CSV table of C-alpha atoms in Angstrom, one decimal:
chain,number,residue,atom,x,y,z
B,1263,UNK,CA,-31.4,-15.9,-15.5
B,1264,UNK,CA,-30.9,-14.7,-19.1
B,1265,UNK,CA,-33.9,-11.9,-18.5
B,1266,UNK,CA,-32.4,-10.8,-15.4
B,1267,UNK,CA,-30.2,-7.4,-15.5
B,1268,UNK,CA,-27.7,-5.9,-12.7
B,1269,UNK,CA,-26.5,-8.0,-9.7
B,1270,UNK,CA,-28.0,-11.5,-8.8
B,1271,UNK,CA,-27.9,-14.7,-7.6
B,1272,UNK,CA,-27.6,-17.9,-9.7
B,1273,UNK,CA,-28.5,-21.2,-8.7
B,1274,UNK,CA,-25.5,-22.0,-6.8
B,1275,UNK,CA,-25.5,-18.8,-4.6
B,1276,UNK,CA,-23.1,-17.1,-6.6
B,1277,UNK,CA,-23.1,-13.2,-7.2
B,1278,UNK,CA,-23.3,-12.6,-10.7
B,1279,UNK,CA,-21.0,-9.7,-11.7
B,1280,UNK,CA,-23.1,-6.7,-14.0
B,1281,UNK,CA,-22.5,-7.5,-17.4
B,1282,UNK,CA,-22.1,-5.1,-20.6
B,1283,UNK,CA,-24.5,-4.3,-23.6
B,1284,UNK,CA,-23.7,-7.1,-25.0
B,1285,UNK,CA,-24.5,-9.3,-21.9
B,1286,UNK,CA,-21.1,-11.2,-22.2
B,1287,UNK,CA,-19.2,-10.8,-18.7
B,1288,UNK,CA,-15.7,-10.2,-20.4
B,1289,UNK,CA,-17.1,-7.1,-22.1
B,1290,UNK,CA,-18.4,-5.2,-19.1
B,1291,UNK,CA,-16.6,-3.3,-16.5
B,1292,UNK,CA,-13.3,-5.2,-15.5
B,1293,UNK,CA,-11.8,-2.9,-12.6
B,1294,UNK,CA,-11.3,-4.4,-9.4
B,1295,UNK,CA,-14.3,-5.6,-7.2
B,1296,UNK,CA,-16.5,-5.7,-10.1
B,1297,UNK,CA,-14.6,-9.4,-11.2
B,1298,UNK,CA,-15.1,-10.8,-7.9
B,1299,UNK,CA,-18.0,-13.1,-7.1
B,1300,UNK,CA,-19.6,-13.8,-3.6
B,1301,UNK,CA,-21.5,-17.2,-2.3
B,1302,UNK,CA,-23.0,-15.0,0.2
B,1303,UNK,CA,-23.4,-11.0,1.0
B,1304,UNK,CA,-22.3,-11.9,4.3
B,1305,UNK,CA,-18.5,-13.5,2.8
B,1306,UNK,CA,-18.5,-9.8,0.8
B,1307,UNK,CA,-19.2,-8.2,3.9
B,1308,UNK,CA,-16.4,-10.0,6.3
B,1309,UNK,CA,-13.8,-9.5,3.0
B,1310,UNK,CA,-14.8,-5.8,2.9
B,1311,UNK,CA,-14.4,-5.4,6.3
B,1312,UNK,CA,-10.8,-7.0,6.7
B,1313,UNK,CA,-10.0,-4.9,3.9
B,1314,UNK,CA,-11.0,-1.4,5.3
B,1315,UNK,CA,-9.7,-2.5,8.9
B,1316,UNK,CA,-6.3,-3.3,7.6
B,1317,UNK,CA,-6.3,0.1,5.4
B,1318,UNK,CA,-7.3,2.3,8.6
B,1319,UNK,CA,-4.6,0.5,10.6
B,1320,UNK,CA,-2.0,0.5,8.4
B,1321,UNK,CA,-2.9,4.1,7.3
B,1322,UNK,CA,-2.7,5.4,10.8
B,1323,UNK,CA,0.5,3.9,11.8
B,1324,UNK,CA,2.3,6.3,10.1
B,1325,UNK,CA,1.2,9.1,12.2
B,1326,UNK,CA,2.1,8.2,15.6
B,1327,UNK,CA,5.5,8.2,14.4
B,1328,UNK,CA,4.9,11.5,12.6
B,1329,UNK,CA,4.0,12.8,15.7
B,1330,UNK,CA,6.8,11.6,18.0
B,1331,UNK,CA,9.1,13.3,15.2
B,1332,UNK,CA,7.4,17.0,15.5
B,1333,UNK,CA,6.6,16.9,19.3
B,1334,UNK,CA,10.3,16.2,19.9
B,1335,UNK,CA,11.6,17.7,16.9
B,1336,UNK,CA,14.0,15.5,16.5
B,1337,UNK,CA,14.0,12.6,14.4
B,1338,UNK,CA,17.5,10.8,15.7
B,1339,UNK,CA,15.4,7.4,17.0
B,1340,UNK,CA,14.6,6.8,13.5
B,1341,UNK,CA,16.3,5.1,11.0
B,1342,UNK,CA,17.0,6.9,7.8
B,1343,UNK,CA,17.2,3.5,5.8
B,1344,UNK,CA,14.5,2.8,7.0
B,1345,UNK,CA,12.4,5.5,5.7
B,1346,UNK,CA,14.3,5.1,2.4
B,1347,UNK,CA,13.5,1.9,2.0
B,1348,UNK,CA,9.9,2.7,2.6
B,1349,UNK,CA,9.5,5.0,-0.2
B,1350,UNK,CA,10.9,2.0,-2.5
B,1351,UNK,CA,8.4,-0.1,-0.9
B,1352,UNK,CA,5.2,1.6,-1.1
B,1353,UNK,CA,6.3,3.3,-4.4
B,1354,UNK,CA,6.8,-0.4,-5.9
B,1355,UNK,CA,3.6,-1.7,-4.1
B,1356,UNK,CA,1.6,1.3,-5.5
B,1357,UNK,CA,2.3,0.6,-8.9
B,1358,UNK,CA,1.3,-3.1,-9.0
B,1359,UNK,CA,-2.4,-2.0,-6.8
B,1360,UNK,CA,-3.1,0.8,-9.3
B,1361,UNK,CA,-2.1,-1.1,-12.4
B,1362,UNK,CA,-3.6,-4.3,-11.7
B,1363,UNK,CA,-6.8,-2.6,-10.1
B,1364,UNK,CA,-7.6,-0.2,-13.1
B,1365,UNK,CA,-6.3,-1.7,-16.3
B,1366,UNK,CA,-8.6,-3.9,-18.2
B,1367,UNK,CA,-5.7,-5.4,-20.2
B,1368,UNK,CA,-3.6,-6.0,-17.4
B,1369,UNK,CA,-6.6,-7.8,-15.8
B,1370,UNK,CA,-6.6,-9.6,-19.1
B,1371,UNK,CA,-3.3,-10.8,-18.7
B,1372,UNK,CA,-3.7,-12.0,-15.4
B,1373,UNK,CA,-6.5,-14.0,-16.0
B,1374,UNK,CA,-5.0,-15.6,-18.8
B,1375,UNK,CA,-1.2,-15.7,-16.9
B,1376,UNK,CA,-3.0,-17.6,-13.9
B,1377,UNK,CA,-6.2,-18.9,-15.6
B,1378,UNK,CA,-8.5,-17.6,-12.8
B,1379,UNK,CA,-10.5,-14.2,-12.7
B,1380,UNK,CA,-10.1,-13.8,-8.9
B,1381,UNK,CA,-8.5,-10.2,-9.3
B,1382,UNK,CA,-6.3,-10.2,-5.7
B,1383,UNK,CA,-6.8,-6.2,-5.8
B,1384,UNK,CA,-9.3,-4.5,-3.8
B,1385,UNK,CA,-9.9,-0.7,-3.3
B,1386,UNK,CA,-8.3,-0.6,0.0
B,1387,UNK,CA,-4.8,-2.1,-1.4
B,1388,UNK,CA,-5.1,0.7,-3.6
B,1389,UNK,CA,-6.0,3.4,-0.8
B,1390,UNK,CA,-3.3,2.3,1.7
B,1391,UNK,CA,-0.5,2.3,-1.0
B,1392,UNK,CA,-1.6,5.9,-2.4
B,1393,UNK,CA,-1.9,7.3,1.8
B,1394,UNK,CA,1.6,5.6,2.0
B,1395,UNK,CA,3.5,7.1,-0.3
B,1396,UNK,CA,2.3,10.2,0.4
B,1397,UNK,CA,3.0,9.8,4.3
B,1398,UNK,CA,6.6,8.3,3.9
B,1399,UNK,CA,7.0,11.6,1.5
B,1400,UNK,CA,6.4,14.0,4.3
B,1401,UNK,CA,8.6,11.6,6.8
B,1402,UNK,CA,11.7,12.3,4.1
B,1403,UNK,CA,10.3,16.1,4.6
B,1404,UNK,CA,10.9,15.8,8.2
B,1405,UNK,CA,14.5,13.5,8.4
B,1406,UNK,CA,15.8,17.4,6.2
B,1407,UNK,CA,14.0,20.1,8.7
B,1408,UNK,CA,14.2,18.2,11.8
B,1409,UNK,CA,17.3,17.9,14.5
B,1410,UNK,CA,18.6,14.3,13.2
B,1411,UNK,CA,22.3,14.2,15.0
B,1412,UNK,CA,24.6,12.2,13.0
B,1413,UNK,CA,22.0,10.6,11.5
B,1414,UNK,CA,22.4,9.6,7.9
B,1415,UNK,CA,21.7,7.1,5.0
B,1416,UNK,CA,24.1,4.5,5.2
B,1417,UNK,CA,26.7,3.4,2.3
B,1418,UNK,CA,25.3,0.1,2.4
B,1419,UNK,CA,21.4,1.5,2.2
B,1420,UNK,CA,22.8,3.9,-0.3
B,1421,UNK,CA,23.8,0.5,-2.9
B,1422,UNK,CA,20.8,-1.4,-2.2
B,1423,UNK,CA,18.6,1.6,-3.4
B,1424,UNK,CA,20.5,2.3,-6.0
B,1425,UNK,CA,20.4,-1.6,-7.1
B,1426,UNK,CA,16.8,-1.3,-6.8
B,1427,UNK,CA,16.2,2.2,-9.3
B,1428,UNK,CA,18.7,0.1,-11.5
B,1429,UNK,CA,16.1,-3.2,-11.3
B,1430,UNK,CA,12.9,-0.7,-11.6
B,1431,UNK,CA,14.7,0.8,-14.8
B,1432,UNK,CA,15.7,-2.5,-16.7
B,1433,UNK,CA,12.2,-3.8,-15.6
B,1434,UNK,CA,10.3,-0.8,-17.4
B,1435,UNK,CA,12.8,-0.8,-20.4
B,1436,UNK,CA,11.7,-4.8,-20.8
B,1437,UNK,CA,8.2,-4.1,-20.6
B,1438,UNK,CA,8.0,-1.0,-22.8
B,1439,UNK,CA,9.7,-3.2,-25.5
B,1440,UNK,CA,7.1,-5.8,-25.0
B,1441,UNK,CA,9.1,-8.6,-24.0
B,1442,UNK,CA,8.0,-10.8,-21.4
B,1443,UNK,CA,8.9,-10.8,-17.7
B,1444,UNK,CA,8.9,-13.5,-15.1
B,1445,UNK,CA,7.4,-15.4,-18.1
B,1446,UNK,CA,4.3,-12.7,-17.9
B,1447,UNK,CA,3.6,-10.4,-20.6
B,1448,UNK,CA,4.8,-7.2,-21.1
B,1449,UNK,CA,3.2,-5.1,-17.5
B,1450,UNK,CA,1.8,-7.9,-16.2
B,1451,UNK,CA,5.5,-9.3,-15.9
B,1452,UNK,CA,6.4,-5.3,-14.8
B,1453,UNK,CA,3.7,-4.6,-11.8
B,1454,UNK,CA,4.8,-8.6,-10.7
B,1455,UNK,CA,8.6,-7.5,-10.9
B,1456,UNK,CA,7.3,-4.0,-8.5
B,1457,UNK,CA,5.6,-6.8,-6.4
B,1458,UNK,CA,8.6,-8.8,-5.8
B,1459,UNK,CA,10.9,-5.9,-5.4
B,1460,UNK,CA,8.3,-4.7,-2.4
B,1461,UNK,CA,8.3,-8.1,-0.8
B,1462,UNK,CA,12.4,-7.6,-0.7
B,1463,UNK,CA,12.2,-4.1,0.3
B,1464,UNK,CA,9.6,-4.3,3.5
B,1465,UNK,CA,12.1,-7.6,4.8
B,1466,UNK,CA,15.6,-5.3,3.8
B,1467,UNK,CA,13.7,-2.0,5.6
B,1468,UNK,CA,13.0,-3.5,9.1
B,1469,UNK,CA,16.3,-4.7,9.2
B,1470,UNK,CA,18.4,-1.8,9.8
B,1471,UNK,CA,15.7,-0.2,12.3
B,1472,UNK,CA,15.9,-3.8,14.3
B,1473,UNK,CA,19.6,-3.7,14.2
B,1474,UNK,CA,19.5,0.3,15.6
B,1475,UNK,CA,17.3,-0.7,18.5
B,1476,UNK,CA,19.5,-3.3,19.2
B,1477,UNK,CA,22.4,-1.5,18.9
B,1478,UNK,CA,21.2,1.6,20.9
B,1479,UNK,CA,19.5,-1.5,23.4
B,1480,UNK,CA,16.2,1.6,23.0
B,1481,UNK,CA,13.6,1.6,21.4
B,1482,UNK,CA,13.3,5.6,22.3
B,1483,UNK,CA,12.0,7.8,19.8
B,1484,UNK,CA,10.4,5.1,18.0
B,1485,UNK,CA,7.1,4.8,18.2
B,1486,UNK,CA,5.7,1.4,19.6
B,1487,UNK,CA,1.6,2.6,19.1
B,1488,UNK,CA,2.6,2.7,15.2
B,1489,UNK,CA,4.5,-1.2,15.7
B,1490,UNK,CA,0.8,-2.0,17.0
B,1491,UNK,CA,-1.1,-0.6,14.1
B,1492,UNK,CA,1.2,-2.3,11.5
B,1493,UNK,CA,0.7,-5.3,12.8
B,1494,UNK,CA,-2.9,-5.2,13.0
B,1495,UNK,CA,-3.2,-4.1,9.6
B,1496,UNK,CA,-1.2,-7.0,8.5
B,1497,UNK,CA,-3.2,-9.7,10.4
B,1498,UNK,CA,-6.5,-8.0,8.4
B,1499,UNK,CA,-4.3,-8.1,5.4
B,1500,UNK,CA,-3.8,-12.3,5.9
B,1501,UNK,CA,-7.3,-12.4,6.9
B,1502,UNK,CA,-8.5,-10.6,4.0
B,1503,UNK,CA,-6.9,-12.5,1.8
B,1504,UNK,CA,-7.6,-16.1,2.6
B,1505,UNK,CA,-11.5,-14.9,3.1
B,1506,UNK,CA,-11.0,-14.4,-1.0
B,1507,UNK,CA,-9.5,-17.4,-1.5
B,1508,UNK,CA,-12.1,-19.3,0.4
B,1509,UNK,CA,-14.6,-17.9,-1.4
B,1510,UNK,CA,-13.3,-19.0,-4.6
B,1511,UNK,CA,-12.7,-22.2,-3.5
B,1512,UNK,CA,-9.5,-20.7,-5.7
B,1513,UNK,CA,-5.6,-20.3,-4.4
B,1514,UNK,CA,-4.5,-17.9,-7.2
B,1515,UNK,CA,-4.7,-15.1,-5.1
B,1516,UNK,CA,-2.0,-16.8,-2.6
B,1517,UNK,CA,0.4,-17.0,-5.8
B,1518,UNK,CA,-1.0,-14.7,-8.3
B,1519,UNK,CA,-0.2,-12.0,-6.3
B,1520,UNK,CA,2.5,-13.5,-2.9
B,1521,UNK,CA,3.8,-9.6,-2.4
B,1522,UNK,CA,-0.1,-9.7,-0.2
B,1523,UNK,CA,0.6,-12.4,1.8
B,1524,UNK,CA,4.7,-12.0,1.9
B,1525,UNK,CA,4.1,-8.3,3.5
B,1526,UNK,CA,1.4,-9.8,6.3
B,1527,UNK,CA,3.8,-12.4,7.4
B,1528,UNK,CA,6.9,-10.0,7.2
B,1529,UNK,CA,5.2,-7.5,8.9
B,1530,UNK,CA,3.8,-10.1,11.7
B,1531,UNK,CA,7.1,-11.3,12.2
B,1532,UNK,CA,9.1,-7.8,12.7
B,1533,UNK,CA,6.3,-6.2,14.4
B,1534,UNK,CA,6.5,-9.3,17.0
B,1535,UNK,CA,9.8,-8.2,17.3
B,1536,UNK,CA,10.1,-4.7,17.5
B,1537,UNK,CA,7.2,-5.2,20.9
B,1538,UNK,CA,9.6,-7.6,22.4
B,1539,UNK,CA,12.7,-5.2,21.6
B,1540,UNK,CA,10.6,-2.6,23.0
B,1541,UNK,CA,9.3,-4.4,26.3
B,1542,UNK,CA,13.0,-6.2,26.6
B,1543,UNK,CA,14.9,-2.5,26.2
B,1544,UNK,CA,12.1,0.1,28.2
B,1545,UNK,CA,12.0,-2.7,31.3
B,1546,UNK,CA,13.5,-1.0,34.7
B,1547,UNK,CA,14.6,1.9,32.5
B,1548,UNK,CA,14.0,5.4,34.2
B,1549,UNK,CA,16.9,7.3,32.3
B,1550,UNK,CA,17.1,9.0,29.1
B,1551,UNK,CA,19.6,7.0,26.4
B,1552,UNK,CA,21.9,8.6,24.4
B,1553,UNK,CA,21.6,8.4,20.4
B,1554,UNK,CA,24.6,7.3,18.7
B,1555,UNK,CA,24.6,7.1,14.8
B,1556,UNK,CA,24.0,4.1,13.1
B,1557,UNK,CA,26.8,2.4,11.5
B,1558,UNK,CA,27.2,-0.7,9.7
């Protein structure tokens, strides 16, 4: 094996990752799927293929909703905490994908943190939260231009965002100093502390839109083919990351980074319930309801 160059298999099956000039695997390329190693093309393939499925499904749940909002114009069966606390979520969840996907010392970090070089980040984590953030964007765009009623952000969504920009900023102040967080190093300890704050944001954000659908006993004007989508994307999500952590023969990933498998079991759980809200609520209901503002 040591006149070998490129990609290959060594006697136990597994991929060998492309190594540098100097042929030692910790001096060549770092970023992303380039750490992981397969036992087979075909375990690369099923991982890859979780991966893009729950990107595409979780990508294109935003739009149905989207759509409901300009068709009708009117953007009064959405919940404006909701959305809120969406931009908190992906914005958080971005950081820790884009960090932990492209930096070679925070890689370094984590593999020393956790002891393991089963990187948790692939492309499509990356993809999804960059689409995200962008899509929740042009949602805010639409809760200003659109008809919204008495519609508003709530006092108490109003202090748990402002909580969180306070927890992002004394996170960030920590790290720049280069004190440790979470006992992590300096931005390993910040893109975990963005991880954790996602995992509480995506539980806090269904909340208040579970509450309003009970509340208003409709699920009108929210849309249930976006509820489907999430929650395939999140049962790829699971899938896609237990494939990597059979693999590896290696749990890191399950603990090394828990916002991935907290946000497929959150999202399975309120997704179950939003259908059930929606099939209890639309049942032997011909007439339009009326929208009342949410209040808590």
């Amino acid at each position: 094996l040591s006149g070998e160059e490129g990609e290959g298999y060594d006697a136990s099956g597994l991929l060998l990752a492309e190594d540098g000039a100097s042929g030692n695997g910790d001096s060549g390329e770092r970023e992303g799927e380039k750490k992981k190693k397969w036992s087979s093309p075909f375990m690369h393939f099923v991982y890859e293929a979780c991966g893009w499925t729950a990107f595409f499904a979780w990508s294109l749940s935003f739009y149905p909703q989207i759509w409901e909002n300009w068709k009708t114009w009117n953007v009064e069966g959405l919940s404006f905490d909701f959305v809120s606390f969406n931009f908190i979520k992906h914005s958080s969840y971005g950081t820790y994908n884009v960090v932990l996907y492209y930096s070679k010392a925070v890689q370094a970090q984590y593999e020393k943190h956790f002891h393991s070089t089963t990187i948790p980040v692939a492309l499509n984590d990356v993809g999804f939260s960059c689409h995200a953030v962008l899509m929740v964007c042009f949602q805010i765009i639409q809760l200003c231009t659109h008809e919204r009623g008495n519609q508003r952000i709530t006092f108490t969504a109003t202090m748990i965002l402002a909580v969180a920009v306070l927890f992002i900023l004394v996170n960030l102040s920590i790290a720049l100093s280069g004190k440790s967080i979470f006992g992590m190093q300096d931005w390993l300890g910040f893109i975990t502390a963005m991880n954790h704050l996602q995992l509480a944001m995506t539980f806090i954000k269904y909340s208040p839109q579970a509450y309003y659908n009970w509340k208003r006993k409709s699920t009108e004007g929210w849309s249930v083919w976006g509820i489907l989508l999430d929650l395939t994307g999140g049962v790829f999500n699971l899938l896609q990351i237990l494939v990597l952590c059979w693999n590896a023969s290696d749990m890191t990933p399950l603990t090394g980074d828990a916002g991935k498998l907290g946000l497929s079991v959150e999202t399975l759980f309120f997704d179950t319930l939003f259908i059930l809200q929606h099939l209890a609520y639309t049942k032997g209901k011909g007439r339009k309801e009326k929208y009342e503002p949410l209040q808590f």
